[in-house]
């Protein structure tokens, strides 16, 4: 395979898309689509935001819910990413209930995490909100036999940039660690 240098392209997309649920100081709910969510450690994650009502709400309350998107939610989620919460009331876009930590948990989301803000690190004009997961809610039909989320059923939506497309997920390609061990066995056999 010949590879071509296409320049300085930020090519880590597609990335997980989610709707953030927040409340302002009066308790009014706001929803915002985001695709800049990352893992910082086994205990912390990050959400990268820039000058939004959602950012203000998180900074004021130190709380947020991360509601993964599925196909059923996609059109409404996309809408939440096209209008500003500073100008538009988005509190009625989704049916939701209050999670144990008081954040809006979208009923149609198959996996939701309620988080507490641990830190706010500004890089290149973006606030990187470092969060600790307090509660995780999973659709009962999408839990495996060990009580863990079954990603082949959850099928979260990914966002791809620069084409601005949404991508479906869900296919399982193999078992982590088992594949590597199987490959190690092949190498050992070849080298004998």
PDB file of C-alpha atoms in Angstrom:
ATOM      1  CA  UNK A   1       0.000   0.000   0.000  1.00  0.00           C
ATOM      2  CA  UNK A   2       1.360   3.403  -0.966  1.00  0.00           C
ATOM      3  CA  UNK A   3       0.501   6.267   1.371  1.00  0.00           C
ATOM      4  CA  UNK A   4       0.103   9.892   0.293  1.00  0.00           C
ATOM      5  CA  UNK A   5       0.883  12.909   2.487  1.00  0.00           C
ATOM      6  CA  UNK A   6      -2.267  15.076   2.473  1.00  0.00           C
ATOM      7  CA  UNK A   7      -0.803  17.803   4.670  1.00  0.00           C
ATOM      8  CA  UNK A   8      -1.568  18.876   8.217  1.00  0.00           C
ATOM      9  CA  UNK A   9      -5.026  17.310   8.514  1.00  0.00           C
ATOM     10  CA  UNK A  10      -6.513  16.606  11.935  1.00  0.00           C
ATOM     11  CA  UNK A  11      -7.580  13.063  11.077  1.00  0.00           C
ATOM     12  CA  UNK A  12      -8.800  11.547  14.347  1.00  0.00           C
ATOM     13  CA  UNK A  13     -12.422  11.730  13.257  1.00  0.00           C
ATOM     14  CA  UNK A  14     -14.922  10.106  13.274  1.00  0.00           C
ATOM     15  CA  UNK A  15     -15.612  10.731  16.931  1.00  0.00           C
ATOM     16  CA  UNK A  16     -18.385   9.885  19.345  1.00  0.00           C
ATOM     17  CA  UNK A  17     -21.345  12.276  19.163  1.00  0.00           C
ATOM     18  CA  UNK A  18     -23.443  13.075  22.209  1.00  0.00           C
ATOM     19  CA  UNK A  19     -25.979  15.541  23.515  1.00  0.00           C
ATOM     20  CA  UNK A  20     -24.873  17.335  26.648  1.00  0.00           C
ATOM     21  CA  UNK A  21     -27.595  18.068  29.164  1.00  0.00           C
ATOM     22  CA  UNK A  22     -27.138  20.949  31.590  1.00  0.00           C
ATOM     23  CA  UNK A  23     -29.142  23.235  33.840  1.00  0.00           C
ATOM     24  CA  UNK A  24     -28.634  26.916  34.489  1.00  0.00           C
ATOM     25  CA  UNK A  25     -28.732  28.544  37.905  1.00  0.00           C
ATOM     26  CA  UNK A  26     -32.562  28.694  37.742  1.00  0.00           C
ATOM     27  CA  UNK A  27     -32.865  24.988  36.872  1.00  0.00           C
ATOM     28  CA  UNK A  28     -33.738  25.527  33.198  1.00  0.00           C
ATOM     29  CA  UNK A  29     -32.486  22.680  30.991  1.00  0.00           C
ATOM     30  CA  UNK A  30     -30.347  23.135  27.878  1.00  0.00           C
ATOM     31  CA  UNK A  31     -29.214  20.521  25.346  1.00  0.00           C
ATOM     32  CA  UNK A  32     -26.217  20.786  23.015  1.00  0.00           C
ATOM     33  CA  UNK A  33     -24.693  18.431  20.446  1.00  0.00           C
ATOM     34  CA  UNK A  34     -20.973  17.834  20.854  1.00  0.00           C
ATOM     35  CA  UNK A  35     -18.421  15.549  19.196  1.00  0.00           C
ATOM     36  CA  UNK A  36     -15.340  16.606  21.124  1.00  0.00           C
ATOM     37  CA  UNK A  37     -15.398  14.115  23.982  1.00  0.00           C
ATOM     38  CA  UNK A  38     -12.299  12.221  25.025  1.00  0.00           C
ATOM     39  CA  UNK A  39     -10.837   9.885  27.582  1.00  0.00           C
ATOM     40  CA  UNK A  40      -8.261  11.452  29.897  1.00  0.00           C
ATOM     41  CA  UNK A  41      -7.713   8.483  32.227  1.00  0.00           C
ATOM     42  CA  UNK A  42      -9.646   5.483  33.558  1.00  0.00           C
ATOM     43  CA  UNK A  43     -11.476   7.867  35.888  1.00  0.00           C
ATOM     44  CA  UNK A  44     -11.741  11.103  33.907  1.00  0.00           C
ATOM     45  CA  UNK A  45     -13.026  12.277  30.540  1.00  0.00           C
ATOM     46  CA  UNK A  46     -12.930  15.604  28.743  1.00  0.00           C
ATOM     47  CA  UNK A  47     -15.446  17.690  26.860  1.00  0.00           C
ATOM     48  CA  UNK A  48     -14.096  20.472  24.645  1.00  0.00           C
ATOM     49  CA  UNK A  49     -16.393  23.521  24.339  1.00  0.00           C
ATOM     50  CA  UNK A  50     -16.140  27.081  23.097  1.00  0.00           C
ATOM     51  CA  UNK A  51     -18.254  30.000  24.354  1.00  0.00           C
ATOM     52  CA  UNK A  52     -21.652  28.287  24.694  1.00  0.00           C
ATOM     53  CA  UNK A  53     -24.610  28.333  27.074  1.00  0.00           C
ATOM     54  CA  UNK A  54     -23.694  24.741  27.918  1.00  0.00           C
ATOM     55  CA  UNK A  55     -20.191  25.811  28.929  1.00  0.00           C
ATOM     56  CA  UNK A  56     -21.626  28.558  31.160  1.00  0.00           C
ATOM     57  CA  UNK A  57     -24.014  26.061  32.764  1.00  0.00           C
ATOM     58  CA  UNK A  58     -21.261  23.525  33.466  1.00  0.00           C
ATOM     59  CA  UNK A  59     -18.974  26.194  34.919  1.00  0.00           C
ATOM     60  CA  UNK A  60     -21.789  27.421  37.203  1.00  0.00           C
ATOM     61  CA  UNK A  61     -23.223  24.079  38.378  1.00  0.00           C
ATOM     62  CA  UNK A  62     -20.131  21.841  37.943  1.00  0.00           C
ATOM     63  CA  UNK A  63     -22.430  19.171  36.451  1.00  0.00           C
ATOM     64  CA  UNK A  64     -23.343  17.758  33.025  1.00  0.00           C
ATOM     65  CA  UNK A  65     -24.987  14.709  31.490  1.00  0.00           C
ATOM     66  CA  UNK A  66     -23.521  13.050  28.401  1.00  0.00           C
ATOM     67  CA  UNK A  67     -26.311  11.389  26.389  1.00  0.00           C
ATOM     68  CA  UNK A  68     -25.049   9.161  23.564  1.00  0.00           C
ATOM     69  CA  UNK A  69     -26.945   9.557  20.320  1.00  0.00           C
ATOM     70  CA  UNK A  70     -28.705   6.793  18.420  1.00  0.00           C
ATOM     71  CA  UNK A  71     -30.444   6.974  15.041  1.00  0.00           C
ATOM     72  CA  UNK A  72     -33.829   7.650  16.648  1.00  0.00           C
ATOM     73  CA  UNK A  73     -32.443  10.828  18.247  1.00  0.00           C
ATOM     74  CA  UNK A  74     -30.216  12.011  15.421  1.00  0.00           C
ATOM     75  CA  UNK A  75     -32.397  14.688  13.794  1.00  0.00           C
ATOM     76  CA  UNK A  76     -33.200  16.328  17.148  1.00  0.00           C
ATOM     77  CA  UNK A  77     -29.575  16.046  18.269  1.00  0.00           C
ATOM     78  CA  UNK A  78     -28.368  17.697  15.073  1.00  0.00           C
ATOM     79  CA  UNK A  79     -30.840  20.531  15.656  1.00  0.00           C
ATOM     80  CA  UNK A  80     -29.348  21.041  19.142  1.00  0.00           C
ATOM     81  CA  UNK A  81     -25.990  21.575  17.464  1.00  0.00           C
ATOM     82  CA  UNK A  82     -27.279  24.168  15.008  1.00  0.00           C
ATOM     83  CA  UNK A  83     -28.959  26.659  17.354  1.00  0.00           C
ATOM     84  CA  UNK A  84     -27.508  28.513  20.325  1.00  0.00           C
ATOM     85  CA  UNK A  85     -28.852  27.913  23.817  1.00  0.00           C
ATOM     86  CA  UNK A  86     -28.179  31.592  24.465  1.00  0.00           C
ATOM     87  CA  UNK A  87     -30.918  32.463  21.932  1.00  0.00           C
ATOM     88  CA  UNK A  88     -33.132  29.353  21.707  1.00  0.00           C
ATOM     89  CA  UNK A  89     -34.966  27.347  24.362  1.00  0.00           C
ATOM     90  CA  UNK A  90     -33.990  23.712  23.688  1.00  0.00           C
ATOM     91  CA  UNK A  91     -35.359  22.298  26.944  1.00  0.00           C
ATOM     92  CA  UNK A  92     -38.323  20.597  25.206  1.00  0.00           C
ATOM     93  CA  UNK A  93     -36.467  18.954  22.321  1.00  0.00           C
ATOM     94  CA  UNK A  94     -36.166  15.637  24.176  1.00  0.00           C
ATOM     95  CA  UNK A  95     -38.259  13.878  26.777  1.00  0.00           C
ATOM     96  CA  UNK A  96     -36.030  13.544  29.815  1.00  0.00           C
ATOM     97  CA  UNK A  97     -35.985  12.804  33.496  1.00  0.00           C
ATOM     98  CA  UNK A  98     -33.722  13.971  36.267  1.00  0.00           C
ATOM     99  CA  UNK A  99     -30.825  11.649  37.070  1.00  0.00           C
ATOM    100  CA  UNK A 100     -29.713  10.874  40.594  1.00  0.00           C
ATOM    101  CA  UNK A 101     -27.293  13.816  40.429  1.00  0.00           C
ATOM    102  CA  UNK A 102     -29.987  16.194  39.135  1.00  0.00           C
ATOM    103  CA  UNK A 103     -28.925  16.373  35.502  1.00  0.00           C
ATOM    104  CA  UNK A 104     -31.259  15.814  32.527  1.00  0.00           C
ATOM    105  CA  UNK A 105     -31.157  12.192  31.333  1.00  0.00           C
ATOM    106  CA  UNK A 106     -32.652  11.876  27.844  1.00  0.00           C
ATOM    107  CA  UNK A 107     -35.186   9.025  27.776  1.00  0.00           C
ATOM    108  CA  UNK A 108     -34.304   7.964  24.198  1.00  0.00           C
ATOM    109  CA  UNK A 109     -30.560   7.762  24.860  1.00  0.00           C
ATOM    110  CA  UNK A 110     -29.319   4.197  25.318  1.00  0.00           C
ATOM    111  CA  UNK A 111     -26.362   5.253  27.476  1.00  0.00           C
ATOM    112  CA  UNK A 112     -26.068   8.359  29.649  1.00  0.00           C
ATOM    113  CA  UNK A 113     -23.356   9.459  32.070  1.00  0.00           C
ATOM    114  CA  UNK A 114     -23.906  12.086  34.754  1.00  0.00           C
ATOM    115  CA  UNK A 115     -20.627  13.845  35.465  1.00  0.00           C
ATOM    116  CA  UNK A 116     -19.040  16.340  37.871  1.00  0.00           C
ATOM    117  CA  UNK A 117     -16.593  18.913  36.571  1.00  0.00           C
ATOM    118  CA  UNK A 118     -13.154  18.389  38.114  1.00  0.00           C
ATOM    119  CA  UNK A 119     -11.184  20.984  36.126  1.00  0.00           C
ATOM    120  CA  UNK A 120     -11.421  23.486  33.267  1.00  0.00           C
ATOM    121  CA  UNK A 121      -8.324  23.759  31.099  1.00  0.00           C
ATOM    122  CA  UNK A 122      -8.241  26.359  28.299  1.00  0.00           C
ATOM    123  CA  UNK A 123      -6.273  25.363  25.195  1.00  0.00           C
ATOM    124  CA  UNK A 124      -6.391  27.268  21.883  1.00  0.00           C
ATOM    125  CA  UNK A 125      -9.513  29.151  23.012  1.00  0.00           C
ATOM    126  CA  UNK A 126     -11.423  25.973  23.886  1.00  0.00           C
ATOM    127  CA  UNK A 127     -12.429  25.057  27.419  1.00  0.00           C
ATOM    128  CA  UNK A 128     -11.575  21.428  28.068  1.00  0.00           C
ATOM    129  CA  UNK A 129     -13.885  20.399  30.872  1.00  0.00           C
ATOM    130  CA  UNK A 130     -12.395  17.484  32.811  1.00  0.00           C
ATOM    131  CA  UNK A 131     -15.182  15.370  34.299  1.00  0.00           C
ATOM    132  CA  UNK A 132     -15.612  12.437  36.633  1.00  0.00           C
ATOM    133  CA  UNK A 133     -18.469  10.040  35.887  1.00  0.00           C
ATOM    134  CA  UNK A 134     -20.846   9.806  38.849  1.00  0.00           C
ATOM    135  CA  UNK A 135     -23.705   7.721  37.399  1.00  0.00           C
ATOM    136  CA  UNK A 136     -24.115   5.695  34.207  1.00  0.00           C
ATOM    137  CA  UNK A 137     -27.544   4.715  32.911  1.00  0.00           C
ATOM    138  CA  UNK A 138     -27.964   2.029  30.225  1.00  0.00           C
ATOM    139  CA  UNK A 139     -31.093   0.891  28.408  1.00  0.00           C
ATOM    140  CA  UNK A 140     -31.980  -2.451  30.085  1.00  0.00           C
ATOM    141  CA  UNK A 141     -32.228  -4.129  26.674  1.00  0.00           C
ATOM    142  CA  UNK A 142     -28.647  -3.142  25.859  1.00  0.00           C
ATOM    143  CA  UNK A 143     -26.754  -4.724  28.740  1.00  0.00           C
ATOM    144  CA  UNK A 144     -24.742  -7.915  28.219  1.00  0.00           C
ATOM    145  CA  UNK A 145     -24.781 -10.999  30.462  1.00  0.00           C
ATOM    146  CA  UNK A 146     -22.111  -9.435  32.709  1.00  0.00           C
ATOM    147  CA  UNK A 147     -24.110  -6.248  33.325  1.00  0.00           C
ATOM    148  CA  UNK A 148     -21.947  -4.157  30.985  1.00  0.00           C
ATOM    149  CA  UNK A 149     -23.059  -2.009  28.026  1.00  0.00           C
ATOM    150  CA  UNK A 150     -23.448  -4.113  24.862  1.00  0.00           C
ATOM    151  CA  UNK A 151     -22.016  -1.847  22.146  1.00  0.00           C
ATOM    152  CA  UNK A 152     -23.306  -4.070  19.348  1.00  0.00           C
ATOM    153  CA  UNK A 153     -26.809  -3.125  20.541  1.00  0.00           C
ATOM    154  CA  UNK A 154     -26.189   0.460  21.658  1.00  0.00           C
ATOM    155  CA  UNK A 155     -24.695   1.437  18.286  1.00  0.00           C
ATOM    156  CA  UNK A 156     -23.693   5.028  19.110  1.00  0.00           C
ATOM    157  CA  UNK A 157     -23.547   7.536  16.275  1.00  0.00           C
ATOM    158  CA  UNK A 158     -20.191   8.984  15.242  1.00  0.00           C
ATOM    159  CA  UNK A 159     -19.537  12.411  13.704  1.00  0.00           C
ATOM    160  CA  UNK A 160     -17.019  12.704  10.858  1.00  0.00           C
ATOM    161  CA  UNK A 161     -15.306  15.929   9.884  1.00  0.00           C
ATOM    162  CA  UNK A 162     -14.540  17.574   7.460  1.00  0.00           C
ATOM    163  CA  UNK A 163     -17.389  15.959   5.481  1.00  0.00           C
ATOM    164  CA  UNK A 164     -19.930  16.704   8.286  1.00  0.00           C
ATOM    165  CA  UNK A 165     -21.490  13.239   8.111  1.00  0.00           C
ATOM    166  CA  UNK A 166     -22.885  10.952  10.792  1.00  0.00           C
ATOM    167  CA  UNK A 167     -21.748   7.324  10.816  1.00  0.00           C
ATOM    168  CA  UNK A 168     -23.492   4.299  12.314  1.00  0.00           C
ATOM    169  CA  UNK A 169     -21.575   1.853  14.498  1.00  0.00           C
ATOM    170  CA  UNK A 170     -22.252  -1.547  15.967  1.00  0.00           C
ATOM    171  CA  UNK A 171     -20.295  -4.262  14.177  1.00  0.00           C
ATOM    172  CA  UNK A 172     -18.055  -6.275  16.484  1.00  0.00           C
ATOM    173  CA  UNK A 173     -14.729  -7.058  14.793  1.00  0.00           C
ATOM    174  CA  UNK A 174     -13.158  -9.221  17.478  1.00  0.00           C
ATOM    175  CA  UNK A 175     -12.297  -9.639  21.123  1.00  0.00           C
ATOM    176  CA  UNK A 176      -9.610  -7.370  22.569  1.00  0.00           C
ATOM    177  CA  UNK A 177      -6.612  -9.278  23.997  1.00  0.00           C
ATOM    178  CA  UNK A 178      -7.873 -12.607  22.577  1.00  0.00           C
ATOM    179  CA  UNK A 179      -6.984 -11.488  19.060  1.00  0.00           C
ATOM    180  CA  UNK A 180      -3.488 -10.477  20.189  1.00  0.00           C
ATOM    181  CA  UNK A 181      -2.984 -13.769  21.997  1.00  0.00           C
ATOM    182  CA  UNK A 182      -4.128 -15.678  18.913  1.00  0.00           C
ATOM    183  CA  UNK A 183      -1.654 -13.710  16.815  1.00  0.00           C
ATOM    184  CA  UNK A 184       1.122 -14.400  19.343  1.00  0.00           C
ATOM    185  CA  UNK A 185       0.300 -18.118  19.022  1.00  0.00           C
ATOM    186  CA  UNK A 186       0.643 -17.872  15.230  1.00  0.00           C
ATOM    187  CA  UNK A 187       4.018 -16.141  15.580  1.00  0.00           C
ATOM    188  CA  UNK A 188       5.240 -18.780  17.992  1.00  0.00           C
ATOM    189  CA  UNK A 189       4.166 -21.551  15.602  1.00  0.00           C
ATOM    190  CA  UNK A 190       5.850 -19.823  12.646  1.00  0.00           C
ATOM    191  CA  UNK A 191       9.099 -19.386  14.589  1.00  0.00           C
ATOM    192  CA  UNK A 192       9.329 -23.031  15.733  1.00  0.00           C
TER     193      UNK A 192
END
